[in-house]
């Protein structure tokens, strides 16, 4: 199921494609982002296949992609390989947001071409802090301006 969370586009700072199959993690992200002073548009996909459909169907590409690694149907790494092999999508910044502390996953993701790897902390306050830092960084990054 695709969910598009609407906000006034004039106030939208970033368009984010959030690829996550866990409802609790999705609620956590929305709760965290709702506390930010800037408003962001978040499009959700439950797996890599759905995310590819979103990318193909939207005229405007997302500014960043937040991606879980462990998902049904298509893993995050499989999605990344497809993303980075595609001429139009390869430069989209993909940030891994995962519980996996597996060093092989981390190295493989960087080999494929991710923009960051963030491990989800257990404490909500730490999660909020990490997400805020990710959004603050991409808010000022020149790649997504314009």
PDB file of C-alpha atoms in Angstrom:
ATOM      1  CA  UNK A   1       0.000   0.000   0.000  1.00  0.00           C
ATOM      2  CA  UNK A   2       1.358   3.396  -1.018  1.00  0.00           C
ATOM      3  CA  UNK A   3       0.780   6.265   1.384  1.00  0.00           C
ATOM      4  CA  UNK A   4       1.412   9.857   0.480  1.00  0.00           C
ATOM      5  CA  UNK A   5       1.413  12.252   3.390  1.00  0.00           C
ATOM      6  CA  UNK A   6       0.338  15.658   2.160  1.00  0.00           C
ATOM      7  CA  UNK A   7       1.660  18.942   3.363  1.00  0.00           C
ATOM      8  CA  UNK A   8       1.475  22.352   1.754  1.00  0.00           C
ATOM      9  CA  UNK A   9       4.065  22.154  -1.031  1.00  0.00           C
ATOM     10  CA  UNK A  10       5.053  25.794  -0.503  1.00  0.00           C
ATOM     11  CA  UNK A  11       6.273  24.867   2.952  1.00  0.00           C
ATOM     12  CA  UNK A  12       7.817  21.528   2.010  1.00  0.00           C
ATOM     13  CA  UNK A  13      11.555  21.429   2.545  1.00  0.00           C
ATOM     14  CA  UNK A  14      12.258  17.912   1.238  1.00  0.00           C
ATOM     15  CA  UNK A  15      10.468  15.085  -0.516  1.00  0.00           C
ATOM     16  CA  UNK A  16      11.424  11.796   1.121  1.00  0.00           C
ATOM     17  CA  UNK A  17      10.808   8.264  -0.089  1.00  0.00           C
ATOM     18  CA  UNK A  18      10.636   6.100   3.036  1.00  0.00           C
ATOM     19  CA  UNK A  19      10.960   2.369   2.362  1.00  0.00           C
ATOM     20  CA  UNK A  20      10.021   0.385   5.453  1.00  0.00           C
ATOM     21  CA  UNK A  21       7.746  -2.595   6.071  1.00  0.00           C
ATOM     22  CA  UNK A  22       7.394  -2.182   9.848  1.00  0.00           C
ATOM     23  CA  UNK A  23       4.375  -0.099  10.897  1.00  0.00           C
ATOM     24  CA  UNK A  24       5.912   0.872  14.238  1.00  0.00           C
ATOM     25  CA  UNK A  25       9.056   2.180  12.532  1.00  0.00           C
ATOM     26  CA  UNK A  26       6.868   4.140  10.119  1.00  0.00           C
ATOM     27  CA  UNK A  27       4.924   5.657  13.009  1.00  0.00           C
ATOM     28  CA  UNK A  28       8.203   6.540  14.760  1.00  0.00           C
ATOM     29  CA  UNK A  29       9.499   8.371  11.703  1.00  0.00           C
ATOM     30  CA  UNK A  30       6.270  10.332  11.256  1.00  0.00           C
ATOM     31  CA  UNK A  31       6.156  11.210  14.958  1.00  0.00           C
ATOM     32  CA  UNK A  32       9.757  12.407  14.853  1.00  0.00           C
ATOM     33  CA  UNK A  33       9.405  14.408  11.632  1.00  0.00           C
ATOM     34  CA  UNK A  34       6.196  16.050  12.867  1.00  0.00           C
ATOM     35  CA  UNK A  35       8.252  17.718  15.618  1.00  0.00           C
ATOM     36  CA  UNK A  36      10.577  19.451  13.119  1.00  0.00           C
ATOM     37  CA  UNK A  37      10.013  23.113  12.330  1.00  0.00           C
ATOM     38  CA  UNK A  38      10.380  22.380   8.599  1.00  0.00           C
ATOM     39  CA  UNK A  39       7.662  20.378   6.881  1.00  0.00           C
ATOM     40  CA  UNK A  40       8.638  17.417   4.733  1.00  0.00           C
ATOM     41  CA  UNK A  41       6.618  15.332   2.316  1.00  0.00           C
ATOM     42  CA  UNK A  42       7.003  11.626   3.018  1.00  0.00           C
ATOM     43  CA  UNK A  43       6.003   8.979   0.519  1.00  0.00           C
ATOM     44  CA  UNK A  44       5.953   5.477   1.944  1.00  0.00           C
ATOM     45  CA  UNK A  45       6.683   2.158   0.297  1.00  0.00           C
ATOM     46  CA  UNK A  46       6.533  -1.168   2.143  1.00  0.00           C
ATOM     47  CA  UNK A  47       9.255  -2.866   0.062  1.00  0.00           C
ATOM     48  CA  UNK A  48      11.678  -2.333  -2.793  1.00  0.00           C
ATOM     49  CA  UNK A  49       9.223  -3.372  -5.502  1.00  0.00           C
ATOM     50  CA  UNK A  50       6.701  -0.830  -4.306  1.00  0.00           C
ATOM     51  CA  UNK A  51       9.430   1.827  -4.084  1.00  0.00           C
ATOM     52  CA  UNK A  52      10.372   1.245  -7.723  1.00  0.00           C
ATOM     53  CA  UNK A  53       6.708   1.698  -8.665  1.00  0.00           C
ATOM     54  CA  UNK A  54       6.668   4.992  -6.748  1.00  0.00           C
ATOM     55  CA  UNK A  55       9.788   6.205  -8.543  1.00  0.00           C
ATOM     56  CA  UNK A  56       8.342   5.294 -11.950  1.00  0.00           C
ATOM     57  CA  UNK A  57       4.941   6.873 -11.261  1.00  0.00           C
ATOM     58  CA  UNK A  58       6.025  10.212  -9.782  1.00  0.00           C
ATOM     59  CA  UNK A  59       7.019  13.071 -12.060  1.00  0.00           C
ATOM     60  CA  UNK A  60       9.198  14.539  -9.306  1.00  0.00           C
ATOM     61  CA  UNK A  61      11.914  12.366  -7.821  1.00  0.00           C
ATOM     62  CA  UNK A  62      12.467  12.371  -4.052  1.00  0.00           C
ATOM     63  CA  UNK A  63      15.259  14.455  -2.567  1.00  0.00           C
ATOM     64  CA  UNK A  64      16.394  11.541  -0.395  1.00  0.00           C
ATOM     65  CA  UNK A  65      15.522   7.905   0.149  1.00  0.00           C
ATOM     66  CA  UNK A  66      15.423   6.374   3.628  1.00  0.00           C
ATOM     67  CA  UNK A  67      15.715   2.629   3.261  1.00  0.00           C
ATOM     68  CA  UNK A  68      15.449  -0.343   5.580  1.00  0.00           C
ATOM     69  CA  UNK A  69      17.539  -3.383   4.651  1.00  0.00           C
ATOM     70  CA  UNK A  70      15.363  -6.220   5.940  1.00  0.00           C
ATOM     71  CA  UNK A  71      12.132  -6.249   3.964  1.00  0.00           C
ATOM     72  CA  UNK A  72       9.913  -8.824   2.255  1.00  0.00           C
ATOM     73  CA  UNK A  73       9.824  -9.387  -1.524  1.00  0.00           C
ATOM     74  CA  UNK A  74      12.991  -7.381  -2.225  1.00  0.00           C
ATOM     75  CA  UNK A  75      15.711  -6.620   0.294  1.00  0.00           C
ATOM     76  CA  UNK A  76      17.152  -3.165   0.699  1.00  0.00           C
ATOM     77  CA  UNK A  77      20.401  -4.287  -0.923  1.00  0.00           C
ATOM     78  CA  UNK A  78      18.531  -5.680  -3.946  1.00  0.00           C
ATOM     79  CA  UNK A  79      16.664  -2.378  -4.244  1.00  0.00           C
ATOM     80  CA  UNK A  80      19.928  -0.430  -4.011  1.00  0.00           C
ATOM     81  CA  UNK A  81      21.489  -2.435  -6.837  1.00  0.00           C
ATOM     82  CA  UNK A  82      18.534  -1.684  -9.108  1.00  0.00           C
ATOM     83  CA  UNK A  83      18.497   1.975  -8.054  1.00  0.00           C
ATOM     84  CA  UNK A  84      22.196   2.516  -8.708  1.00  0.00           C
ATOM     85  CA  UNK A  85      22.063   0.704 -12.074  1.00  0.00           C
ATOM     86  CA  UNK A  86      19.317   3.045 -13.320  1.00  0.00           C
ATOM     87  CA  UNK A  87      20.473   6.141 -15.228  1.00  0.00           C
ATOM     88  CA  UNK A  88      17.794   8.428 -13.804  1.00  0.00           C
ATOM     89  CA  UNK A  89      17.845   7.185 -10.195  1.00  0.00           C
ATOM     90  CA  UNK A  90      21.519   6.425  -9.560  1.00  0.00           C
ATOM     91  CA  UNK A  91      22.283   9.835  -8.067  1.00  0.00           C
ATOM     92  CA  UNK A  92      19.392   9.857  -5.611  1.00  0.00           C
ATOM     93  CA  UNK A  93      20.863   9.894  -2.103  1.00  0.00           C
ATOM     94  CA  UNK A  94      19.934   6.649  -0.358  1.00  0.00           C
ATOM     95  CA  UNK A  95      20.407   6.536   3.392  1.00  0.00           C
ATOM     96  CA  UNK A  96      20.130   3.170   5.086  1.00  0.00           C
ATOM     97  CA  UNK A  97      18.030   3.243   8.259  1.00  0.00           C
ATOM     98  CA  UNK A  98      18.325  -0.204   9.791  1.00  0.00           C
ATOM     99  CA  UNK A  99      18.807  -2.322  12.890  1.00  0.00           C
ATOM    100  CA  UNK A 100      21.513  -4.340  11.123  1.00  0.00           C
ATOM    101  CA  UNK A 101      24.939  -3.915  12.630  1.00  0.00           C
ATOM    102  CA  UNK A 102      26.330  -6.503  10.234  1.00  0.00           C
ATOM    103  CA  UNK A 103      29.609  -5.122   8.903  1.00  0.00           C
ATOM    104  CA  UNK A 104      29.158  -7.012   5.631  1.00  0.00           C
ATOM    105  CA  UNK A 105      25.823  -5.230   5.064  1.00  0.00           C
ATOM    106  CA  UNK A 106      27.440  -1.871   5.782  1.00  0.00           C
ATOM    107  CA  UNK A 107      30.366  -2.497   3.413  1.00  0.00           C
ATOM    108  CA  UNK A 108      28.140  -3.876   0.660  1.00  0.00           C
ATOM    109  CA  UNK A 109      25.851  -0.843   0.866  1.00  0.00           C
ATOM    110  CA  UNK A 110      28.777   1.562   0.586  1.00  0.00           C
ATOM    111  CA  UNK A 111      30.172  -0.421  -2.374  1.00  0.00           C
ATOM    112  CA  UNK A 112      26.822  -0.033  -4.127  1.00  0.00           C
ATOM    113  CA  UNK A 113      26.808   3.695  -3.460  1.00  0.00           C
ATOM    114  CA  UNK A 114      24.773   4.778  -0.447  1.00  0.00           C
ATOM    115  CA  UNK A 115      24.903   8.261   1.046  1.00  0.00           C
ATOM    116  CA  UNK A 116      24.782   7.088   4.668  1.00  0.00           C
ATOM    117  CA  UNK A 117      24.203   4.199   7.039  1.00  0.00           C
ATOM    118  CA  UNK A 118      22.260   4.883  10.250  1.00  0.00           C
ATOM    119  CA  UNK A 119      21.602   2.202  12.845  1.00  0.00           C
ATOM    120  CA  UNK A 120      18.242   2.608  14.559  1.00  0.00           C
ATOM    121  CA  UNK A 121      18.840   3.030  18.274  1.00  0.00           C
ATOM    122  CA  UNK A 122      16.618   1.343  20.843  1.00  0.00           C
ATOM    123  CA  UNK A 123      15.770   4.504  22.791  1.00  0.00           C
ATOM    124  CA  UNK A 124      13.275   6.795  21.077  1.00  0.00           C
ATOM    125  CA  UNK A 125      15.163   9.944  22.154  1.00  0.00           C
ATOM    126  CA  UNK A 126      18.313   8.652  20.452  1.00  0.00           C
ATOM    127  CA  UNK A 127      16.292   7.784  17.342  1.00  0.00           C
ATOM    128  CA  UNK A 128      14.866  11.319  17.264  1.00  0.00           C
ATOM    129  CA  UNK A 129      18.352  12.789  17.589  1.00  0.00           C
ATOM    130  CA  UNK A 130      19.763  10.694  14.728  1.00  0.00           C
ATOM    131  CA  UNK A 131      16.852  11.411  12.395  1.00  0.00           C
ATOM    132  CA  UNK A 132      17.095  15.143  13.139  1.00  0.00           C
ATOM    133  CA  UNK A 133      20.799  15.094  12.244  1.00  0.00           C
ATOM    134  CA  UNK A 134      20.121  13.254   8.983  1.00  0.00           C
ATOM    135  CA  UNK A 135      17.391  15.721   7.986  1.00  0.00           C
ATOM    136  CA  UNK A 136      19.447  18.750   9.034  1.00  0.00           C
ATOM    137  CA  UNK A 137      22.364  17.560   6.919  1.00  0.00           C
ATOM    138  CA  UNK A 138      20.272  16.959   3.804  1.00  0.00           C
ATOM    139  CA  UNK A 139      18.380  20.204   4.346  1.00  0.00           C
ATOM    140  CA  UNK A 140      21.611  22.174   3.760  1.00  0.00           C
ATOM    141  CA  UNK A 141      23.169  19.820   1.200  1.00  0.00           C
ATOM    142  CA  UNK A 142      23.504  21.443  -2.210  1.00  0.00           C
ATOM    143  CA  UNK A 143      22.553  18.252  -4.076  1.00  0.00           C
ATOM    144  CA  UNK A 144      18.868  18.596  -3.245  1.00  0.00           C
ATOM    145  CA  UNK A 145      18.511  22.341  -3.815  1.00  0.00           C
ATOM    146  CA  UNK A 146      16.541  23.606  -6.781  1.00  0.00           C
TER     147      UNK A 146
END
